Phi, psi and omega in degrees: 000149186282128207274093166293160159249034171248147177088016213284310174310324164311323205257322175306304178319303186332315184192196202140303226054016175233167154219172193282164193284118192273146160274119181314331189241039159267171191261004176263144173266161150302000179249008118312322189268328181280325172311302199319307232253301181316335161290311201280318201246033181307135200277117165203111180303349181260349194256304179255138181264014173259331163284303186339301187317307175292295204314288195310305200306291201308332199263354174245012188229127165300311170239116205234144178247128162248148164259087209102049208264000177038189199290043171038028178314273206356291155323271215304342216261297196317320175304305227282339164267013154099033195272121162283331231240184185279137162227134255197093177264125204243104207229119169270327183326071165301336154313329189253325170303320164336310187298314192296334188269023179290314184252135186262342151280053179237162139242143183214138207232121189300156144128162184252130166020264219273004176257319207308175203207358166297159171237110173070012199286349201200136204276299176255190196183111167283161130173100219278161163059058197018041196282318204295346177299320198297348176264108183236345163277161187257025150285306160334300189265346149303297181319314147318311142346274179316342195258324187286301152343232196330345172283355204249150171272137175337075190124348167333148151234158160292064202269094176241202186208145165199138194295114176328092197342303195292352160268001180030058181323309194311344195281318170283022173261058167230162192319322180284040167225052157303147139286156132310100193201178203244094178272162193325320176256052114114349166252164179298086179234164216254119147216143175245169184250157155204115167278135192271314186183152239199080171220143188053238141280014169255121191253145129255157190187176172220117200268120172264137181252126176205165180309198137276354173247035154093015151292114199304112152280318217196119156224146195243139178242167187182173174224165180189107191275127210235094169232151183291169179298306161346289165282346163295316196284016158303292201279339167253013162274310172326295225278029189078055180222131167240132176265141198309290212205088205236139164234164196233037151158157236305331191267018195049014165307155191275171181293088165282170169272044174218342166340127179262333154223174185227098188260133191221154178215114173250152176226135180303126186237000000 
């Protein structure tokens, strides 16, 4: 999904291997949150130029892994534009995996990153919609690495995206930038940011889902880890990866210092 900026939290479920911390009495279900995101967010290539992007990589690879693959617009758009080959959506969400098993000539497989166990089975490896932020301790996020590795064929690439620390996104994750928004059964609700607190490269915040006259449904907490080009190419030269490519935005432009994303194409060495 094209990562808006409403839903910012929504986009957290998507992958990781972690998911955000829920409030025990909210009345929004994740399966409410997931219709929601899906409505809100349709994978679309004509609209958005970060589904193009991905949509071209995927659609040139025999065999594809998404990582996050959340409720699988990707997927299902590549099937659905004529992809022969496998394609393999990797989801901890079941909510958002329900969604995703709406087309049954997919495979979709429960579980997180740094669990998964192919070996060499796949030309590419996704993880769309800023989910590689969601890997945020760096046990985790080795595992995940070693694990996305090793699912790749001898040369495999990696393809992510992750938001440039130095556009500092997080500063507009606040109450005054609410949405307004509608869901699939017809109410009206309100969500909002709060960011909690900013240390080293990691923001936590919180996303409130409530009525509009501010009755509380849902609040959801989460991280989100913001490393630089430096440091990417740190962490995936340790798990075995050399990069490819890296652009600072949806049209392949290079990475400035005003750049708003770090879009990476890595390859298994």
């Amino acid at each position: 999904m094209a990562c808006q900026a409403t839903f910012v939290l929504s986009l957290v479920i998507l992958l990781g291997g972690r998911r955000p911390v829920v409030d025990a009495v909210a009345v929004y279900s994740d399966a409410d949150a997931a219709a929601l995101y899906d409505r809100l967010n349709p994978w679309d290539g004509a609209r958005h130029p970060s589904d193009a992007f991905y949509h071209d990589l995927v659609m040139a690879a025999d065999a594809v892994l998404d990582v996050g693959c959340g409720t699988g617009g990707m997927l299902h758009q590549a099937r659905a534009s004529g992809h022969p080959g496998r394609l393999v959506g990797l989801e901890p969400d079941r909510a958002m995996l329900a969604r995703a098993r709406r087309r049954t000539d997919i495979e979709w497989v429960a579980g997180v990153a740094a669990d998964a166990a192919w070996d060499r089975e796949f030309d590419l490896a996704t993880m769309v919609s800023h989910a590689f932020q969601c890997l945020v301790g760096d046990d985790e996020l080795r595992a995940s690495l070693t694990a996305i590795r090793a699912a790749l064929r001898d040369g495999g690439r990696f393809a992510f995206e992750t938001r440039h620390p130095r556009a500092r996104a997080w500063v507009d994750w606040n109450p005054s930038n609410a949405s307004d928004v509608v869901d699939v059964a017809g109410r009206r609700l309100r969500v909002s940011h709060h960011v909690e607190g900013v240390v080293g490269d990691v923001v936590t915040f919180t996303e409130t889902t409530s009525d509009p006259d501010g009755t509380v449904l849902r609040v959801d907490r989460a991280s989100l880890r913001f490393l630089d080009v430096p440091a990417l190419g740190v962490v995936l030269a340790r798990a075995g990866f050399a990069i490819e490519v890296q652009y600072g935005d949806w049209h392949r432009g290079p990475i400035t210092d005003t750049s708003r994303e770090i879009i990476t194409i890595a390859r298994r060495i």
